Short mmCIF file of C-alpha atoms in Angstrom, two decimals:
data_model
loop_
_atom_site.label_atom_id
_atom_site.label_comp_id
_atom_site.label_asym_id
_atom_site.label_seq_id
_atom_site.Cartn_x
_atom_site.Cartn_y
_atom_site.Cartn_z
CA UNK A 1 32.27 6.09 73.52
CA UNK A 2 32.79 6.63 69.89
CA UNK A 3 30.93 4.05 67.62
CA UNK A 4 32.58 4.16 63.86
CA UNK A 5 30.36 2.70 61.11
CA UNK A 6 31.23 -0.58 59.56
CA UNK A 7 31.10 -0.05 55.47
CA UNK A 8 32.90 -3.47 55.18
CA UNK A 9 29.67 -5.14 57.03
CA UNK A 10 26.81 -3.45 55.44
CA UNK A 11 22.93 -4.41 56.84
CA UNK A 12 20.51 -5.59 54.37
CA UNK A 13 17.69 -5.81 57.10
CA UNK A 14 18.78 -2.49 58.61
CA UNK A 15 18.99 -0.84 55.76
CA UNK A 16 15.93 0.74 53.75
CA UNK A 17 15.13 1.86 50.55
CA UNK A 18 12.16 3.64 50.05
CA UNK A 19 10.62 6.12 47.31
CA UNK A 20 8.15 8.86 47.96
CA UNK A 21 5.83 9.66 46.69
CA UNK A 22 5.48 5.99 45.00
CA UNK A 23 2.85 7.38 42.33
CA UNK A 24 3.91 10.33 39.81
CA UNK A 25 2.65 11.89 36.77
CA UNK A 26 5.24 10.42 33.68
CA UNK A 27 6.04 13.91 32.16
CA UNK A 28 9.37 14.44 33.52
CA UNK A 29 8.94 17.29 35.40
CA UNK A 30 6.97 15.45 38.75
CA UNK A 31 9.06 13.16 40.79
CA UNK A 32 9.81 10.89 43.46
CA UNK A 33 12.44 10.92 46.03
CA UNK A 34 14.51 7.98 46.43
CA UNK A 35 16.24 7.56 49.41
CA UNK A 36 18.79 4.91 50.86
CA UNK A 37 18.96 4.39 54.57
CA UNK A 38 22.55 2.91 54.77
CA UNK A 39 23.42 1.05 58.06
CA UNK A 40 25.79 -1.41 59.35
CA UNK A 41 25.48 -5.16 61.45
CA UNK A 42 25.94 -2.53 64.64
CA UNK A 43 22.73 -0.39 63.42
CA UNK A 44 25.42 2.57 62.67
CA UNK A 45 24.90 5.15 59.47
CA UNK A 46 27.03 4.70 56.91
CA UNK A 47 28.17 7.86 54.70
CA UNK A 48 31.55 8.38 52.74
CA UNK A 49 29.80 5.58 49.75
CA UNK A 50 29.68 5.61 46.66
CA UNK A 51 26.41 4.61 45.75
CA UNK A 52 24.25 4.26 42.89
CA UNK A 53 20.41 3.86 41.92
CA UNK A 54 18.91 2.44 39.05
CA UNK A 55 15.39 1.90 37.17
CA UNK A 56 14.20 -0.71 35.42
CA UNK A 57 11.40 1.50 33.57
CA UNK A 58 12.45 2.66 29.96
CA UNK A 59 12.64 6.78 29.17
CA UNK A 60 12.97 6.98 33.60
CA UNK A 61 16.10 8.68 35.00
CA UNK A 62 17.44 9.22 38.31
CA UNK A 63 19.87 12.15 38.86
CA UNK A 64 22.46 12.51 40.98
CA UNK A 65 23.12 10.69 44.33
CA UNK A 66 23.62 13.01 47.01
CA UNK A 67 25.55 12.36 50.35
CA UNK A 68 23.98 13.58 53.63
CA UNK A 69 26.51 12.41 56.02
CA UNK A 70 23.95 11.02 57.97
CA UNK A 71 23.90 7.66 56.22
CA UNK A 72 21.09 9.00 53.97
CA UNK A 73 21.99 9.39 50.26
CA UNK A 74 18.79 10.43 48.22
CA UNK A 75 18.05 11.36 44.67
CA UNK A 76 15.15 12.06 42.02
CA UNK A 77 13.41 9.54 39.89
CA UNK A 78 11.40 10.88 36.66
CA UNK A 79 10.16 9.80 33.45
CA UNK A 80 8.18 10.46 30.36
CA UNK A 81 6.69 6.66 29.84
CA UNK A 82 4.05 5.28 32.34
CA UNK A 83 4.29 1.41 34.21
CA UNK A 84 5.91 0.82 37.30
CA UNK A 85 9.47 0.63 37.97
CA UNK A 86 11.62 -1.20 40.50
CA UNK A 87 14.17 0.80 42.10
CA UNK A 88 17.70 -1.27 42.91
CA UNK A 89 20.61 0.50 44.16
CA UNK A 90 24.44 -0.47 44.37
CA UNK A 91 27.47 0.61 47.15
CA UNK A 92 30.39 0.33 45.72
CA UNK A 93 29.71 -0.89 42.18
CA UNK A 94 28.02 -4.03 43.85
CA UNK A 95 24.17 -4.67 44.52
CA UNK A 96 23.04 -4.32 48.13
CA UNK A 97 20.26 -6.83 47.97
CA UNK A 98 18.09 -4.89 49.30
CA UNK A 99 14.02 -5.07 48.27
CA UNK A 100 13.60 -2.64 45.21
CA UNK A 101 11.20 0.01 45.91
CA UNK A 102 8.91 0.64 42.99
CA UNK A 103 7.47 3.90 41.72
CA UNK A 104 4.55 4.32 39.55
CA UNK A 105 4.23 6.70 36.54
CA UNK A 106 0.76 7.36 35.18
CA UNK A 107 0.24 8.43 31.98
CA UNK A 108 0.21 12.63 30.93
CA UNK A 109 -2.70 14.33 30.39
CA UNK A 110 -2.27 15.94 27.07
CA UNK A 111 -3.53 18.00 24.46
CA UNK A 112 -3.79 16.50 20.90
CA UNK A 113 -3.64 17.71 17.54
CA UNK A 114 -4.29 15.48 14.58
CA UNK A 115 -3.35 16.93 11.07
CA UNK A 116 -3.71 15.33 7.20
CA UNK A 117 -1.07 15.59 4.29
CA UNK A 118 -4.88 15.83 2.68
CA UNK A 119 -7.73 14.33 4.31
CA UNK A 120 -9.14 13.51 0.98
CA UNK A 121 -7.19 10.59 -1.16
CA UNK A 122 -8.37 7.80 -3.93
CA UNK A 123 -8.37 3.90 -2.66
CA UNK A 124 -4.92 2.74 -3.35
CA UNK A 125 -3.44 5.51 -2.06
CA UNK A 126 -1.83 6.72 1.09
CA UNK A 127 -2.99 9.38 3.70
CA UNK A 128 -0.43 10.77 6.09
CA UNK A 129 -1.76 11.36 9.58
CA UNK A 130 0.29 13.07 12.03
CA UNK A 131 -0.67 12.96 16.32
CA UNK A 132 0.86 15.71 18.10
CA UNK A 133 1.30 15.43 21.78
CA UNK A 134 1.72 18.49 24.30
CA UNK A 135 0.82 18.71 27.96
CA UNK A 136 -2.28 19.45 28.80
CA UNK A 137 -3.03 23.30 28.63
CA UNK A 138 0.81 23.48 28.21
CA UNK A 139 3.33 24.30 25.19
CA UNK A 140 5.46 21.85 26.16
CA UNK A 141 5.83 18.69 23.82
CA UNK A 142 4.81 15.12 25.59
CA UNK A 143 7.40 12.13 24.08
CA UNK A 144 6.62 8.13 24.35
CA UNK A 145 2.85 8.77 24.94
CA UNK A 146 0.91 5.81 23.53
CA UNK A 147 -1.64 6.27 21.13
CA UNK A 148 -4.33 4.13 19.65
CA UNK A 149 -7.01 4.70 17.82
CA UNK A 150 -10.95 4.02 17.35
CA UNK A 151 -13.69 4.64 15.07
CA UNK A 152 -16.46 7.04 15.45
CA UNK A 153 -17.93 6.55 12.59
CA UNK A 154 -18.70 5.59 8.38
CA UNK A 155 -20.58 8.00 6.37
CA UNK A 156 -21.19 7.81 2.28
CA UNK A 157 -21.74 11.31 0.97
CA UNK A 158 -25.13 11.66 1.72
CA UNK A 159 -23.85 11.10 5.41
CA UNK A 160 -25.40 8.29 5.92
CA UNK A 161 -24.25 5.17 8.28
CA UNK A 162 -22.49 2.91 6.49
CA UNK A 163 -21.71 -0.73 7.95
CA UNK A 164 -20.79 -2.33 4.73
CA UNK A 165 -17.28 -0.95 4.05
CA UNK A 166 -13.91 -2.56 4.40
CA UNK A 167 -11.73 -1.79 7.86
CA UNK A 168 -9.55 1.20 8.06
CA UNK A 169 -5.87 0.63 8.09
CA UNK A 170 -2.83 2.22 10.14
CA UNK A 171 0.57 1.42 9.20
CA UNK A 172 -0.85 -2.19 7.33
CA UNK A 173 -2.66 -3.19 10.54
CA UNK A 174 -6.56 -2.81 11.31
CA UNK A 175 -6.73 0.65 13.07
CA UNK A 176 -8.05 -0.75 16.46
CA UNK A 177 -4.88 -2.89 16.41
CA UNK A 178 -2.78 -0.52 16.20
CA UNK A 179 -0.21 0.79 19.13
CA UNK A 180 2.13 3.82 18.63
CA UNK A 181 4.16 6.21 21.01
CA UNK A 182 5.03 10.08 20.37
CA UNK A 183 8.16 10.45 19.54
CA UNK A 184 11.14 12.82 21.22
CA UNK A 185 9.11 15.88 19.50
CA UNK A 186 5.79 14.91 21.07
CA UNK A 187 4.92 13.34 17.27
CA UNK A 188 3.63 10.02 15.79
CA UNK A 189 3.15 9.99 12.06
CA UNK A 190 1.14 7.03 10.50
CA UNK A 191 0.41 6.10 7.05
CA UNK A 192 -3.40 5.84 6.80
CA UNK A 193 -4.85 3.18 3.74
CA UNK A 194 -8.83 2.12 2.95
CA UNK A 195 -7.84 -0.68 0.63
CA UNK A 196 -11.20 -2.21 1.13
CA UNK A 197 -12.89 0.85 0.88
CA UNK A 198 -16.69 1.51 -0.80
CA UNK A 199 -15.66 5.31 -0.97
CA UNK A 200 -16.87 6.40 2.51
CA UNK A 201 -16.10 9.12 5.20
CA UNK A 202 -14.50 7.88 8.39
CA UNK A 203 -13.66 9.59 11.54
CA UNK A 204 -11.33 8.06 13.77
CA UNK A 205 -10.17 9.36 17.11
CA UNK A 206 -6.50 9.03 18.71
CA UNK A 207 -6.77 8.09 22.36
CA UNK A 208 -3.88 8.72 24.30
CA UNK A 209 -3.14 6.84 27.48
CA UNK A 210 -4.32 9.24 29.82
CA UNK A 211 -7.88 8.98 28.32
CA UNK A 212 -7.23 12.28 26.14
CA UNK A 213 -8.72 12.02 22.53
CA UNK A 214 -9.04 13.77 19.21
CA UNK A 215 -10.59 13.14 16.23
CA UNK A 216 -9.70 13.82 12.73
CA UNK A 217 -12.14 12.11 9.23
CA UNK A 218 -10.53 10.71 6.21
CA UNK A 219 -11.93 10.03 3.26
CA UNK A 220 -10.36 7.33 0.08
CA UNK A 221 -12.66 7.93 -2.91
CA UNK A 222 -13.79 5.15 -5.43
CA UNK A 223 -13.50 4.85 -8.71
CA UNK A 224 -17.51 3.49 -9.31
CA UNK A 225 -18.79 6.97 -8.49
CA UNK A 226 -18.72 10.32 -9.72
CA UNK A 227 -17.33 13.40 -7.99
CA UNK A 228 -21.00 14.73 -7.61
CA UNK A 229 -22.37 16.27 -4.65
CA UNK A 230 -25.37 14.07 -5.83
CA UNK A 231 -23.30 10.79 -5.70
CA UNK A 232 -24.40 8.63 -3.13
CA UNK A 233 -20.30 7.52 -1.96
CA UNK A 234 -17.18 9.33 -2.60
CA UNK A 235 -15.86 9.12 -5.92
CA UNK A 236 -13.66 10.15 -8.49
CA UNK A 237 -15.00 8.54 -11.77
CA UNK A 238 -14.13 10.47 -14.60
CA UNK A 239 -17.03 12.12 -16.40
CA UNK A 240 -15.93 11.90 -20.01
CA UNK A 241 -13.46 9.27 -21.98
CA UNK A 242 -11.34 10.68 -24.72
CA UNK A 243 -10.88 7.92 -27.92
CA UNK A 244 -7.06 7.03 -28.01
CA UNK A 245 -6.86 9.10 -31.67
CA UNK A 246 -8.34 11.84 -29.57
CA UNK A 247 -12.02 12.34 -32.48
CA UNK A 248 -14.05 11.02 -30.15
CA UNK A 249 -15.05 12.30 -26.16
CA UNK A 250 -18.38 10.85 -24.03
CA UNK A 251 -19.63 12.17 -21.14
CA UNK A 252 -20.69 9.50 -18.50
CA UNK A 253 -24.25 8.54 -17.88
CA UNK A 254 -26.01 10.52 -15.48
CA UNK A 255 -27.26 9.78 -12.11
CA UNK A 256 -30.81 8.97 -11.24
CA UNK A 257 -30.60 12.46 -9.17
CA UNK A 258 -28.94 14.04 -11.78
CA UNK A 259 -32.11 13.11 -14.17
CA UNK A 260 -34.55 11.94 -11.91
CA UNK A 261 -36.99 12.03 -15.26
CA UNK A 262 -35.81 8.65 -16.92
CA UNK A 263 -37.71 5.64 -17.95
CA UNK A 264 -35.59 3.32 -15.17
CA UNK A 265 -32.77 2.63 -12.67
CA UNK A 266 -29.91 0.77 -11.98
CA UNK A 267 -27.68 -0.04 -8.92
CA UNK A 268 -24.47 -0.51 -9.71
CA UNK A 269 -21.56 0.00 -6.67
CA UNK A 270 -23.72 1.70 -4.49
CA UNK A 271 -24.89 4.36 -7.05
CA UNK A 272 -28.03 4.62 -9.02
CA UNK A 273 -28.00 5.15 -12.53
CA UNK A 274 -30.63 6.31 -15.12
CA UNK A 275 -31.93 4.97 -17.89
CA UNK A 276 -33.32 6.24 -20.75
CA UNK A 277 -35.72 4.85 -23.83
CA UNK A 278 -35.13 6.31 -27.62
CA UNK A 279 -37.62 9.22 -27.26
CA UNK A 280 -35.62 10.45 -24.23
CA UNK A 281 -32.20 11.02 -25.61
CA UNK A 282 -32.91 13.97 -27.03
CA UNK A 283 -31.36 15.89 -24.54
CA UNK A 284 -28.18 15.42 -25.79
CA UNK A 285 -25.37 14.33 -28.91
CA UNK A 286 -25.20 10.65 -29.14
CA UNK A 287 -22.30 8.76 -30.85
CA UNK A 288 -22.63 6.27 -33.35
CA UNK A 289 -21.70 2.98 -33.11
CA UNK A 290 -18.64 3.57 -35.03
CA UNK A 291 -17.46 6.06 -32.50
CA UNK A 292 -18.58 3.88 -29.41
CA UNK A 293 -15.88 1.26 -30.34
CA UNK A 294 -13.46 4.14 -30.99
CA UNK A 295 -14.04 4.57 -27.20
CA UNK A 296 -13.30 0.85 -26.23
CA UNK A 297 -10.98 0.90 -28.72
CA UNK A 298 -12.41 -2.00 -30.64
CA UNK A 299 -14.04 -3.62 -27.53
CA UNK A 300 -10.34 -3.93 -26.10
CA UNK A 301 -11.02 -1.75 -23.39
CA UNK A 302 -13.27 -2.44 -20.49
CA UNK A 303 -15.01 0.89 -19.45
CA UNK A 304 -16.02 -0.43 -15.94
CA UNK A 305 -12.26 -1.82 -15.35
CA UNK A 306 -10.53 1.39 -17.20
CA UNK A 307 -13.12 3.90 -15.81
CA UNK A 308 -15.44 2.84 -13.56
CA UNK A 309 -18.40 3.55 -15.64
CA UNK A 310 -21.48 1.14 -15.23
CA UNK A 311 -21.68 -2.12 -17.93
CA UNK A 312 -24.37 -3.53 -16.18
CA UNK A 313 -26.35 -2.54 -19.49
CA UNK A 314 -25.96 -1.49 -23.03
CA UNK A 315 -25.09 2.35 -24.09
CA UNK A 316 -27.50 4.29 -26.89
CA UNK A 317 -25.92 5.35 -29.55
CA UNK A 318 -27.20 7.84 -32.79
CA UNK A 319 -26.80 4.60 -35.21
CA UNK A 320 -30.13 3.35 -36.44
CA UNK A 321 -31.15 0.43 -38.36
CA UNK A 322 -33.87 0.40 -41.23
CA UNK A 323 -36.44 -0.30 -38.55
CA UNK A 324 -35.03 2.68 -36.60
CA UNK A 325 -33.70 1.33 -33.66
CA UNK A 326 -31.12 2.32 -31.79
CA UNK A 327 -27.87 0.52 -31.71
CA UNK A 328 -27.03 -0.20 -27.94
CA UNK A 329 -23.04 -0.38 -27.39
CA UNK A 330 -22.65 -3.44 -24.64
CA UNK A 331 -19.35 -1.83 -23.68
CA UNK A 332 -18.12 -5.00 -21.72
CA UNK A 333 -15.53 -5.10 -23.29
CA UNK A 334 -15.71 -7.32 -26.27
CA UNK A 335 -17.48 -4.23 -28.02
CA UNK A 336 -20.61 -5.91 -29.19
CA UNK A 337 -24.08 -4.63 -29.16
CA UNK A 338 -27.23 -4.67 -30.40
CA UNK A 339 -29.96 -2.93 -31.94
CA UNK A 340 -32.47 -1.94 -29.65
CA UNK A 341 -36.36 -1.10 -29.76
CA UNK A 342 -36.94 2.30 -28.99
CA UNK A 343 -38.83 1.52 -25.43
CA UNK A 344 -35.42 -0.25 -23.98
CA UNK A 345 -34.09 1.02 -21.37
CA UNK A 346 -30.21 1.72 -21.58
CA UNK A 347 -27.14 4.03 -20.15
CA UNK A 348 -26.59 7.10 -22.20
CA UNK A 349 -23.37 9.04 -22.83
CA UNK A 350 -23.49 12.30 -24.47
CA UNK A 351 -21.15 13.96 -27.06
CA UNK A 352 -21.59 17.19 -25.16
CA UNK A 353 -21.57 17.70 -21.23
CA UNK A 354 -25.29 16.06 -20.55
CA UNK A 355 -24.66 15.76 -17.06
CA UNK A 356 -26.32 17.87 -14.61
CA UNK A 357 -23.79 19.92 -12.50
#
């Protein structure tokens, strides 16, 4: 006796679905084999259907349905983004109702490579940090791996910990906030900002899903200190101001390490600044007071605002009055001073290149 299948009375409860195996690596290469056990009310194998598979896990595929004959009809799942994914699976163009079968996809291992437009930038501005994704000890690229990132550490230029300095951003958000995925190339570009920034080194790692990292430092300069190796944070305060009618150039004030032989010190932005009496400016060319307010152009220009330069106290200048004291410059702005006696202690800024290189 002859039993013909039934494909008009198809078997849920007879009928299987399975995958195997039901955990794979997501880099499109490993995969699982789905496979349809097709039967009728009478038990019987149906073949001769058309019949299709589907995932519900984004960047997973599933080829191409074969037909055994034998009622089996089979075909390969893979995919390049990890989660789990419910297999569901049509005869005919309508669902079977059969319970999905799921597949897991765990996340690459890869090999990453972090590179900077220029790891060196000034607050305000943007750094351009590129993650590139390949398989691990492979050439080939790794798309839609997820990336975040965390933060190793803050350093001033002395490398020094620093716990004092505004959060890191990546793309606008806080950088442990952040969430990205590799694109079809393997790549994620982000835009890298400090806007609270005290002018520090920080070096951030990217931490791919599989537990991979890398780590790349940045640095966003400050306008409050001086590119000096002897700067305490990373600056880029100019060292000398031109007057507008172009007569008139001063070198900033030096650093207590630049002169460590002054008569006092200031902190000002995380830097420390010297300061000198009337007998110790004769290391250098002062300005009078007329040429001070050249500088500020008539007080209208705020030095620390415009330049960074410390205002904190009053600048020396080569004017004297008849008891011969020094006028001191304020330089906040309203470009007012004082005379002052000769044992005050004050900024100076040189005519010629006083500071210490």
């Amino acid at each position: 006796m002859t039993f013909v299948a039934d494909s008009s009375n198809l078997d849920t409860t007879l009928s299987t679905l399975v995958a195997d195996p039901a955990n794979i690596v997501a880099d499109g290469n490993n995969a699982a084999i789905i496979t349809l056990m097709l039967k009728d009310v009478n038990n019987n194998p149906v073949s001769g259907q058309i019949v299709e598979f589907g995932t519900s896990l984004d960047n997973s595929r599933i080829d191409v349905v074969t037909d055994h004959g034998d009622g089996r009809y089979t075909a390969s799942l893979t995919g390049t983004s990890s989660g789990v994914t419910s297999i569901t699976v049509t005869v005919g163009g309508n669902a079977l109702g059969l319970k999905s079968a799921t597949v897991t996809l765990t996340p690459r291992p890869v090999d990453l490579t972090l590179s900077v437009d220029n790891s060196r930038k000034n607050i305000g501005d943007t750094i351009q940090l590129t993650v590139s994704a390949k398989g691990k000890g492979q050439t080939e690229v790794a798309p839609n791996v997820k990336v975040t990132f965390t933060r190793v550490s803050v350093t001033n230029r002395k490398n020094s910990i620093v716990n004092s300095s505004g959060i890191l951003k990546i793309d606008g958000a806080a950088y442990n906030l952040f969430t990205g995925i590799t694109d079809a190339n393997g790549q994620l570009t982000v835009s890298v900002t400090d806007p609270q920034g005290i002018g520090v080194e920080t070096k951030i790692q990217a931490v791919a899903e599989s537990g991979d990292v890398q780590d790349t430092s940045v640095i966003f300069n400050v306008k409050t200190s001086p590119d000096s190796v002897l700067a305490t944070m990373w600056g880029y305060m100019p060292d000398s101001i031109t007057s507008a009618d172009g007569t008139v150039t001063l070198y900033r004030p030096s650093l207590s390490s630049e002169r460590p032989t002054n008569s006092g010190t200031s902190n000002v932005k995380n830097e420390t600044w010297a300061h000198f009496t009337q007998t110790q400016t004769g290391y250098c060319t002062l300005a009078s007071q007329t040429e001070t307010l050249k500088i500020t152009n008539n007080g209208s220009i705020n030095i620390a605002n415009s330049y960074g330069w410390p205002n904190d106290s009053g600048y020396r200048t080569s004017t004297l009055n008849s008891s011969s004291q020094q006028f001191s410059a304020s330089f906040f702005g309203d470009g007012i001073g004082g005379y002052a006696v000769a044992n005050n202690k004050d900024y100076v800024a040189c005519k010629s290149n006083g500071i210490v290189q």
